[in-house]
Short mmCIF file of C-alpha atoms and ligand atoms in Angstrom, two decimals:
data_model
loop_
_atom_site.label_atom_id
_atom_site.label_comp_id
_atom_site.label_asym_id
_atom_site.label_seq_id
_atom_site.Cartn_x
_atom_site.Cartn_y
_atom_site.Cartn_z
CA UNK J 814 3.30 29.05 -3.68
CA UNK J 815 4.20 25.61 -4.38
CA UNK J 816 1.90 23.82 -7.16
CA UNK J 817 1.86 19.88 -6.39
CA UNK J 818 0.46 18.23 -9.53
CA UNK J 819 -1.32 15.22 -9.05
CA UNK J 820 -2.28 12.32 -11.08
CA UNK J 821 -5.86 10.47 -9.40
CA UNK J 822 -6.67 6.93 -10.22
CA UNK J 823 -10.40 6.82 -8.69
CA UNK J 824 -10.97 3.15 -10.56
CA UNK J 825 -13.92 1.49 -9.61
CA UNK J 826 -16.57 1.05 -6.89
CA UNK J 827 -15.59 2.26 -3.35
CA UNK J 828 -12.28 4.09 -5.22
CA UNK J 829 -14.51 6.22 -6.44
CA UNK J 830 -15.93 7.61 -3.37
CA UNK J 831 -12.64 7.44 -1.18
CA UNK J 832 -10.34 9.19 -3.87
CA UNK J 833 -13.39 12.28 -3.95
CA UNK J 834 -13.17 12.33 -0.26
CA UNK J 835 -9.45 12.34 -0.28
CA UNK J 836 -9.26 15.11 -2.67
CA UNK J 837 -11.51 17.41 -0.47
CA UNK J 838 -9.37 16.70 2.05
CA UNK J 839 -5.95 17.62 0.08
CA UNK J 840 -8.27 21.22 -0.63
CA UNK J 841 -8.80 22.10 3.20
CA UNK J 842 -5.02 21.30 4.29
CA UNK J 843 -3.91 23.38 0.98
CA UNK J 844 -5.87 26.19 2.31
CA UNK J 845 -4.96 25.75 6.07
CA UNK J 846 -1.45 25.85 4.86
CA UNK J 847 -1.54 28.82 2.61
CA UNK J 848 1.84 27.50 0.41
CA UNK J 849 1.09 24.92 -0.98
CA UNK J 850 -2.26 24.13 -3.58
CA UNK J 851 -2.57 20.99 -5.88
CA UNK J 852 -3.38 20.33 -9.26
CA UNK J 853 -5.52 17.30 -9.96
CA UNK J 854 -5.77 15.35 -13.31
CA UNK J 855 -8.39 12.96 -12.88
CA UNK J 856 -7.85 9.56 -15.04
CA UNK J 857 -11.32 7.44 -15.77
CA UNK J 858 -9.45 4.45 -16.38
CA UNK J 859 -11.66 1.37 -14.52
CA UNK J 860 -13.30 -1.59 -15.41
CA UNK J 861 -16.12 0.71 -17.13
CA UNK J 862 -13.79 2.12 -19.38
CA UNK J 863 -12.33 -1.38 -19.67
CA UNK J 864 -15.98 -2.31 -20.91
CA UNK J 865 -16.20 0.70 -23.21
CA UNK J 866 -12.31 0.49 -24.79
CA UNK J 867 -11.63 -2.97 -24.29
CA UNK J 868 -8.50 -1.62 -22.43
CA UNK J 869 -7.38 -0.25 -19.25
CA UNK J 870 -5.79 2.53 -20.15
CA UNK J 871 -4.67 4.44 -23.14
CA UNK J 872 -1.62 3.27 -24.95
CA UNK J 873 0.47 6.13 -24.12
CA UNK J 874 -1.37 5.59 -20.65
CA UNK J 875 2.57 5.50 -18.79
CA UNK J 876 3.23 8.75 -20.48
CA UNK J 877 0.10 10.52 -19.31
CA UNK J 878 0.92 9.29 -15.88
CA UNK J 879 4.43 10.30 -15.88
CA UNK J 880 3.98 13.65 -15.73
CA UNK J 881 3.39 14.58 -12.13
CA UNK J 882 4.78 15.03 -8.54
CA UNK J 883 2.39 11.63 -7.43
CA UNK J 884 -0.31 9.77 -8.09
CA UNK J 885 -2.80 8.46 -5.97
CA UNK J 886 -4.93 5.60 -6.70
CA UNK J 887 -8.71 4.25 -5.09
CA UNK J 888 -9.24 0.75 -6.33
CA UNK J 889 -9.67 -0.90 -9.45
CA UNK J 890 -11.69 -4.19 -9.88
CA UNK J 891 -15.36 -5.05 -10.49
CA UNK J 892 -17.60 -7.85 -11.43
CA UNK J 893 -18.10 -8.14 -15.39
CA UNK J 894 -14.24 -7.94 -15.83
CA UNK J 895 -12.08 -10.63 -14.54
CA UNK J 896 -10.17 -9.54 -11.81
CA UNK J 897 -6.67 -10.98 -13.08
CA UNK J 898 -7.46 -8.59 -16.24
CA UNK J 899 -8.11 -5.34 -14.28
CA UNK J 900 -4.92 -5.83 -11.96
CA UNK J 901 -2.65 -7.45 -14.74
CA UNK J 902 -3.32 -3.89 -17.02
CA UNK J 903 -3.61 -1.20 -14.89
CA UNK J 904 -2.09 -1.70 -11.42
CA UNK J 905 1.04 -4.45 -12.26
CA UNK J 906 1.99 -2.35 -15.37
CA UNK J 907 2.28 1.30 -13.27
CA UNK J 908 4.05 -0.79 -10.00
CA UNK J 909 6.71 -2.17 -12.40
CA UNK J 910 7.02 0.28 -14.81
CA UNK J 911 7.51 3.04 -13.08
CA UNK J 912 10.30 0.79 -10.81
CA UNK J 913 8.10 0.85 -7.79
CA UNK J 914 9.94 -1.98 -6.33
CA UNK J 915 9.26 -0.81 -2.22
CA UNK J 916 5.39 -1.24 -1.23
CA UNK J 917 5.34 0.35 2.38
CA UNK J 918 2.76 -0.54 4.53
CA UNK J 919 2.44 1.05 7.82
CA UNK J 920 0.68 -1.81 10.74
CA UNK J 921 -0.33 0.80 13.17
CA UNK J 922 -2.96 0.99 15.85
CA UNK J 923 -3.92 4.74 15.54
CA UNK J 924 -5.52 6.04 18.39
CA UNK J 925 -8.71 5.47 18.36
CA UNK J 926 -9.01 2.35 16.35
CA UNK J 927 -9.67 -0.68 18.17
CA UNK J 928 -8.31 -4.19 17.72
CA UNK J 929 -10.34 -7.43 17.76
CA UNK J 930 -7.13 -8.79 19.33
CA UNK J 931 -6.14 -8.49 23.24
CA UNK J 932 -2.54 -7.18 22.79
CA UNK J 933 -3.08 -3.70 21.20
CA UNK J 934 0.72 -3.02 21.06
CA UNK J 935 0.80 -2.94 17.31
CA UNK J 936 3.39 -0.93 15.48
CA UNK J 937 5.11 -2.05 12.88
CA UNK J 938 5.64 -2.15 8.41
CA UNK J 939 5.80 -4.46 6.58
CA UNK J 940 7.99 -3.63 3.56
CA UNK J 941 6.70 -5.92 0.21
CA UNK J 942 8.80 -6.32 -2.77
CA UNK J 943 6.55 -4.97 -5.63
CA UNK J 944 8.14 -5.48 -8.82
CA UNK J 945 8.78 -9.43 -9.46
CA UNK J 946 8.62 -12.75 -7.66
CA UNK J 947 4.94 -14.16 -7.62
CA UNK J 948 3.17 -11.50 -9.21
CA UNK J 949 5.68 -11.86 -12.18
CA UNK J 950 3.02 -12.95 -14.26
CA UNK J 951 4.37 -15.75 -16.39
CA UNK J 952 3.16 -19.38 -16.48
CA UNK J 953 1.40 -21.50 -18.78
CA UNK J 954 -2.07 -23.18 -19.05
CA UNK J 955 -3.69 -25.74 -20.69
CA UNK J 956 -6.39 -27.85 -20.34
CA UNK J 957 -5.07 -29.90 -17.81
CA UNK J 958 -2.11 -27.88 -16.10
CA UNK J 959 -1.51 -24.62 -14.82
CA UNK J 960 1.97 -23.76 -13.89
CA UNK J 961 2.75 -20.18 -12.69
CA UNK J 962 6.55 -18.84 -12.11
CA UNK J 963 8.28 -16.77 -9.79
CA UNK J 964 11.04 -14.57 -11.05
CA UNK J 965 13.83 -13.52 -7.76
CA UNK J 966 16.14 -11.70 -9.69
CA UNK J 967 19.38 -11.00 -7.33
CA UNK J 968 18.99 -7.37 -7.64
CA UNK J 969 15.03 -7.37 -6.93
CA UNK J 970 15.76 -9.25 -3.97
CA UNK J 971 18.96 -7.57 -2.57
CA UNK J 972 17.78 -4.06 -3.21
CA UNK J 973 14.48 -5.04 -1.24
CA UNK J 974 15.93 -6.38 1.70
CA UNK J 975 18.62 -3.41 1.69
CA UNK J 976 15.66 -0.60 2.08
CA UNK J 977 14.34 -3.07 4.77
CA UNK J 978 17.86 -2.63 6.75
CA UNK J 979 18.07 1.03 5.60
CA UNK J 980 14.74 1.72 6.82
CA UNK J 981 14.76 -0.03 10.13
CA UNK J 982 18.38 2.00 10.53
CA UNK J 983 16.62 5.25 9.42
CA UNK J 984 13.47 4.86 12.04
CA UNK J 985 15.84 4.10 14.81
CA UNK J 986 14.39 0.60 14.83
CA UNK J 987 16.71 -2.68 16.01
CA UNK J 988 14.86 -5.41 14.26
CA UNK J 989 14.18 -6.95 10.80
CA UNK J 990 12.46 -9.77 10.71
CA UNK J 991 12.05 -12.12 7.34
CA UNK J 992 8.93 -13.78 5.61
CA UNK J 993 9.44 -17.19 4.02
CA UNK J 994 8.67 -20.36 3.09
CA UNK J 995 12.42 -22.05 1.98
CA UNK J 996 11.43 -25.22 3.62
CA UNK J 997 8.77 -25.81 1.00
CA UNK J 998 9.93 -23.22 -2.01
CA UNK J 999 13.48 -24.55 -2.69
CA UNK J 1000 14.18 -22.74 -5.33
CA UNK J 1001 12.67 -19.34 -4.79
CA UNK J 1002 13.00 -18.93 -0.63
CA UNK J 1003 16.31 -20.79 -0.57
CA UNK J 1004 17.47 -17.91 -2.85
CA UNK J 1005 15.86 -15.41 -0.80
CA UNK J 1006 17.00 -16.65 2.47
CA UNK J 1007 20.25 -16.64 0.76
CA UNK J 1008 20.42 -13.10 0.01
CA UNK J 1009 19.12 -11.89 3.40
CA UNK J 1010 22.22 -13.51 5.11
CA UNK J 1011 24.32 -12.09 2.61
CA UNK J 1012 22.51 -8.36 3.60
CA UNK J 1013 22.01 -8.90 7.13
CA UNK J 1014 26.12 -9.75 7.47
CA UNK J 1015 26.43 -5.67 6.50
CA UNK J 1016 24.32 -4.63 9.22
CA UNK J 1017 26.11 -6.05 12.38
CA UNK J 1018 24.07 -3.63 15.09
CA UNK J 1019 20.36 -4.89 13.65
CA UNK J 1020 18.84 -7.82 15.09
CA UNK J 1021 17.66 -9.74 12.29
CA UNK J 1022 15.56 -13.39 11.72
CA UNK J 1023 13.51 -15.16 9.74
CA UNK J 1024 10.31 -17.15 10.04
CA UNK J 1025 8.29 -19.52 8.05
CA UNK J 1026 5.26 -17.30 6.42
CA UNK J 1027 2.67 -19.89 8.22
CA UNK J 1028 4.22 -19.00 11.56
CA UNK J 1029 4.71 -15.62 10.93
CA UNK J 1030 0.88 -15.43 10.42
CA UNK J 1031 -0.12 -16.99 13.55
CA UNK J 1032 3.48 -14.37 15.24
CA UNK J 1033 1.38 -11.35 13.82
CA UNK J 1034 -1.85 -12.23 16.21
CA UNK J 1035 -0.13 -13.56 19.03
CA UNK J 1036 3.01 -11.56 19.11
CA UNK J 1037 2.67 -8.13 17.07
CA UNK J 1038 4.62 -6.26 20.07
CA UNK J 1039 7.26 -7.97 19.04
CA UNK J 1040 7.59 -6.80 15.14
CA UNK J 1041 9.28 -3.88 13.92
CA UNK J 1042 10.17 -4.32 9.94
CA UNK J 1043 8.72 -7.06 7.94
CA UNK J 1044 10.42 -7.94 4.80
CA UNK J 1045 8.50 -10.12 2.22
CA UNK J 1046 7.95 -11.34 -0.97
CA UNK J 1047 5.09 -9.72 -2.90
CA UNK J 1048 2.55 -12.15 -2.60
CA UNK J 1049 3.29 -12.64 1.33
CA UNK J 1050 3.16 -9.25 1.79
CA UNK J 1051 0.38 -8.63 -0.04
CA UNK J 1052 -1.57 -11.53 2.60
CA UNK J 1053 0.42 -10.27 5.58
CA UNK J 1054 -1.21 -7.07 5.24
CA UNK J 1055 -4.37 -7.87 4.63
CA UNK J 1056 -4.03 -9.50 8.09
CA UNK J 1057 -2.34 -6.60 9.28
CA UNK J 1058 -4.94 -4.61 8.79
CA UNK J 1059 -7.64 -7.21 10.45
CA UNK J 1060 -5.45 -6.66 13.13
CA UNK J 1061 -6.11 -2.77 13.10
CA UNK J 1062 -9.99 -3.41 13.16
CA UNK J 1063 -10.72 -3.06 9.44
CA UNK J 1064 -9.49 -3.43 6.23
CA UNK J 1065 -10.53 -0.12 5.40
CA UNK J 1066 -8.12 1.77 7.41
CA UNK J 1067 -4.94 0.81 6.03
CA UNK J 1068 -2.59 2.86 3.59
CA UNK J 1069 0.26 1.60 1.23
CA UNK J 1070 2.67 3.73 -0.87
CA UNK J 1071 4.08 2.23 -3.67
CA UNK J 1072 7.81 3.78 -3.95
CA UNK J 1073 10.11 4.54 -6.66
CA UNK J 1074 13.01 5.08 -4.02
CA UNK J 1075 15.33 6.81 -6.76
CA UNK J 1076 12.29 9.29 -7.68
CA UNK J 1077 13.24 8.45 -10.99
CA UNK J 1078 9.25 7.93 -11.42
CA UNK J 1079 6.46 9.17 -9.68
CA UNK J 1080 5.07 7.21 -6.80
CA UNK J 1081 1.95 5.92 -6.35
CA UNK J 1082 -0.23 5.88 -3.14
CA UNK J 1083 -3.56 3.95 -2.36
CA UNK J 1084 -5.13 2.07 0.27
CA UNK J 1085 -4.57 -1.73 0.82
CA UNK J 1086 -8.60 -2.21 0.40
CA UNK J 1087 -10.46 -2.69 -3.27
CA UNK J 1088 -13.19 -1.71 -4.61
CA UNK J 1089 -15.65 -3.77 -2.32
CA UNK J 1090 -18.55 -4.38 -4.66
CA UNK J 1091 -20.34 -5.37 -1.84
CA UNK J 1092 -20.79 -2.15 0.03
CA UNK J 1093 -19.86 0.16 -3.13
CA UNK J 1094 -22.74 2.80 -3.68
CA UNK J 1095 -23.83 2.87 -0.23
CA UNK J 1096 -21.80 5.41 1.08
CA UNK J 1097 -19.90 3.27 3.80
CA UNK J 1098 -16.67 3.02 2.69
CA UNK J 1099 -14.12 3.75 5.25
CA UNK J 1100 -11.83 6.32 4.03
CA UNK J 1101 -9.18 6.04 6.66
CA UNK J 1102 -6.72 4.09 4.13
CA UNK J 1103 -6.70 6.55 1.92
CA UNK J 1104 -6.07 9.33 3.92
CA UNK J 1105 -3.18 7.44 5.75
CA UNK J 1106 -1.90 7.28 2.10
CA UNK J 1107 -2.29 10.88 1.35
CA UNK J 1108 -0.70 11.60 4.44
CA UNK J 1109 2.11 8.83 3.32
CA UNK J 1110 2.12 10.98 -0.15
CA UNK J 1111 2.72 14.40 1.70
CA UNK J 1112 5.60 13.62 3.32
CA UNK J 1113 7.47 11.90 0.49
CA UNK J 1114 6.66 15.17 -1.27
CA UNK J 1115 8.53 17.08 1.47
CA UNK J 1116 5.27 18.21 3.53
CA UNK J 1117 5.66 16.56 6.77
CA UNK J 1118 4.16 19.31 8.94
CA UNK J 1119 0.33 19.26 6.49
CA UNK J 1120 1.04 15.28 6.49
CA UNK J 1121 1.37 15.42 10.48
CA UNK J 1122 -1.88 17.58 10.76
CA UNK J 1123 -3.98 15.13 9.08
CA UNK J 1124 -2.61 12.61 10.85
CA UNK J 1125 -3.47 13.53 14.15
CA UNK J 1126 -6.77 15.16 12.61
CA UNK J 1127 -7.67 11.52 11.43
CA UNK J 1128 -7.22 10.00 14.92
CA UNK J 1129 -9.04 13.22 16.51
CA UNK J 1130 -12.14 11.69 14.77
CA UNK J 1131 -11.41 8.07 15.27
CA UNK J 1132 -11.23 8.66 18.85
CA UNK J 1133 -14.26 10.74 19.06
CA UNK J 1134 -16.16 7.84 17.06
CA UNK J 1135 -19.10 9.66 16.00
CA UNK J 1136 -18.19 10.20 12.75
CA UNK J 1137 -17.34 6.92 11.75
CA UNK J 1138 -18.11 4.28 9.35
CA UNK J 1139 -19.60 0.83 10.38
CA UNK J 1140 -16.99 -1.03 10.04
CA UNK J 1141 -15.31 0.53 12.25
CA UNK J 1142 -18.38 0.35 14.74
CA UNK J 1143 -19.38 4.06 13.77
CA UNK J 1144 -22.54 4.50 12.65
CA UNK J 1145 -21.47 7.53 10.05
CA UNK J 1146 -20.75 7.77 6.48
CA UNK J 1147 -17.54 8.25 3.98
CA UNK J 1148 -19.14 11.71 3.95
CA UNK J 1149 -19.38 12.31 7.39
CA UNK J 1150 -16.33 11.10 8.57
CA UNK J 1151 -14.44 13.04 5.60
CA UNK J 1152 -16.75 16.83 6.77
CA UNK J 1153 -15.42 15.55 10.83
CA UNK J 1154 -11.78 15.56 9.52
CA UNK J 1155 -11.93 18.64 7.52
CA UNK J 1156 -13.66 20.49 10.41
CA UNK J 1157 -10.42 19.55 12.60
CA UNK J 1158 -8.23 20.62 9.64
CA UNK J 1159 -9.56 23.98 9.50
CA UNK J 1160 -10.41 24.22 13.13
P1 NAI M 2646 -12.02 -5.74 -0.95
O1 NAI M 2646 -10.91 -5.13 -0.18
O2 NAI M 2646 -12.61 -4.91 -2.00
O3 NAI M 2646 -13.20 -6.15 0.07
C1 NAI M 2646 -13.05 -7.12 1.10
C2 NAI M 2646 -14.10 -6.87 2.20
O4 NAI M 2646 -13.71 -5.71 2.96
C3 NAI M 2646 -15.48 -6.58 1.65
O5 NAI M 2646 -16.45 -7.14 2.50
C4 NAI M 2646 -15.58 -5.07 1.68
O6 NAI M 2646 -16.89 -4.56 1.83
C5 NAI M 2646 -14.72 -4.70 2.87
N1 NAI M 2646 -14.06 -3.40 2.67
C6 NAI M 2646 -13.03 -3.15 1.81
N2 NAI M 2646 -12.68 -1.87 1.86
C7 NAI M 2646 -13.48 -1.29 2.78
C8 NAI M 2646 -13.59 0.04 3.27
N3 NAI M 2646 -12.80 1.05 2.84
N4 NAI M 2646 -14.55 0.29 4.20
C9 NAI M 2646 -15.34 -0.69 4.65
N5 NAI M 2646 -15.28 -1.96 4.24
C10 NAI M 2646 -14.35 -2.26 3.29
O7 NAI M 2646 -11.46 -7.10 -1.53
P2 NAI M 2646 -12.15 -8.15 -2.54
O8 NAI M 2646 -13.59 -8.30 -2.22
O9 NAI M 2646 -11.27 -9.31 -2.52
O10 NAI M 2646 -12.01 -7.50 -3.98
C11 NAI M 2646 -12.99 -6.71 -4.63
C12 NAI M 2646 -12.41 -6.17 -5.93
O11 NAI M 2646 -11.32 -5.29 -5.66
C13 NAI M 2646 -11.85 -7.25 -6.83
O12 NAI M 2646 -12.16 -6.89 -8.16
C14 NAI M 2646 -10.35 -7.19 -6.61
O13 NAI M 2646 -9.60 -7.65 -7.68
C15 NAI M 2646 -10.17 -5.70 -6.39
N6 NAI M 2646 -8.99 -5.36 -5.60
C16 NAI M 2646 -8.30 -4.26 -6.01
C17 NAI M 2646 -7.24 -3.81 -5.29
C18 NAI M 2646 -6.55 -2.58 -5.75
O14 NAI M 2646 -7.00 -1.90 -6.66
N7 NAI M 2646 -5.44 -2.21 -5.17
C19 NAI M 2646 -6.77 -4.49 -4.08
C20 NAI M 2646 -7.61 -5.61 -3.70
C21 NAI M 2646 -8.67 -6.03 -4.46
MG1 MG M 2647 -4.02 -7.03 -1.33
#
């Protein structure tokens, strides 16, 4: 019997209810499968206990999350604590300290979703760099000036644009494709364009380009057929899939796995959404992104076959549609939608 422990972020608001559901859902494939069970250590740390500690998380907070085969992560944000404080000291801190430099996100129109745009041929991933460049953090601000800085280190960028190659090479795929912006950001983008060539040179049978991140935006809704690997910045990648997942019918249904390639660290898995105060309490929230992501999780642990069968489980009830949450069309619940899947896991 293999004994997965698991580390669960729930944070705040719709987190809450999507990690629960996702956790049900890890019991009924443990117990279809028979070798495998999981160990959960729940962490509280959200805005509340943000309110209540006047921190995130604990100080040894890294340490307590070290120790486990994954962790998996809802959302964390909520009105009454200033949004750049919730990301800056929870989320930033466990992306680059645990050296979670690959963010992975899957564009894919499972069966069954449907796309508010007329070409429905979307498959691709966009592969962020999650570690530096925008989201670095540094700048200045006083009264009358903001200025924010973006670190490209040369090995942040290289080693990003590497997997990107590696990947696309990996999945059979013939095409990377770059996000930026070097005819505006001629320091950051020149650099960045600079390294691609230097990568793309050691990959002779890929087809390989660049486009402007403006373009590319419009490219995504007129020409997704077209994309296979996506390489970008942090901050571009972090809007590109946002879009990507408009693209898919809802933000709700979209997964991202934050990857410590050397498994050095544990990586962390979550989907793209937040906590949506909006709809949070009412039961709505689509859980589809997080059970991509748990899916994303089980095979980076090495359980393709239990990730598979929740995969095609997940689009069993997306096709069938009467399960489903509204934003989706359905007219269902997180609830139901989570008691459809686990009816098709055990089934
Ligand atoms: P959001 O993703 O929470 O919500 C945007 C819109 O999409 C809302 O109308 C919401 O109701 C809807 N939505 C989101 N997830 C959904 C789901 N699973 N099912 C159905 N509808 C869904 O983004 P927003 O409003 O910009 O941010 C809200 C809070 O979340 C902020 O505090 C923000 O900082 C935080 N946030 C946290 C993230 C994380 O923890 N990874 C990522 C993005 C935002
Ligand atoms: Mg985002």
């Amino acid at each position: 019997m293999k004994t997965y422990r698991l580390n669960l972020i729930p944070g705040d608001g719709i987190g809450v209810d999507v990690v629960n559901e996702g956790v049900r859902v890890l019991e009924a494939l443990a117990e279809k499968h028979g070798g495998m069970k999981f160990s959960f250590n729940t962490l509280p740390w959200s805005c509340a206990w943000y309110l209540e500690h006047g921190k995130m998380m604990p100080d040894d907070g890294m340490e307590i999350l070290r120790d486990c085969d994954a962790i998996l992560l809802g959302a964390v944000g909520f009105p009454g604590v200033p949004d750049h404080v919730s990301l800056r000291n929870l989320l930033l801190p466990i992306r680059t300290g645990f050296d979670q430099y690959v963010n992975m996100r899957p564009i894919k129109l499972l069966p069954g979703l449907v796309s508010p745009l007329k070409d429905d041929r979307i498959d691709f991933v966009v592969i962020r760099e999650n570690s530096e460049g925008e989201y670095c953090g540094r700048g200045s601000t006083t009264k009358d000036k903001a200025v924010q800085e973006a670190i490209f280190t040369r090995k942040g960028t290289e080693r990003i644009i590497r997997y990107a190659f590696d990947y696309a090479a990996k999945q059979g795929l013939t095409k990377v494709l770059s996000a930026t912006k070097s005819n505006a950001l001629n320091h950051s983008m020149v650099f960045w364009d600079s390294i691609f060539d230097e990568v793309r040179a050691q990959y002779p049978g890929m087809e390989s380009s660049r486009m402007h991140i403006d373009a590319l935006a419009g490219f995504f809704i007129m020409h997704p057929e077209r994309l296979q690997v996506v390489v970008a910045s942090n901050l571009f990648g972090d809007i590109l899939t946002d879009l990507g997942s408009a693209m898919l019918g809802s933000i709700g249904v979209s997964p991202s796995g934050n990857i410590n390639p050397e498994g050095k660290y544990p990586s962390m898995f979550e989907p793209i959404h937040g906590s949506a105060p909006d709809i949070a309490g009412k039961g709505i929230a689509n859980p589809t992104g997080t059970f991509w992501a748990i899916a994303m999780m089980l095979e980076q642990l090495g359980e393709k076959p239990a990730a598979d069968l929740l995969m095609d489980r997940l689009c069993a009830v997306l096709k069938e549609g009467k399960a489903t949450t509204p934003d989706i069309g359905g007219k269902g619940t997180t609830t139901s939608m989570t008691d459809a899947l686990i009816a098709g896991i055990r089934g």
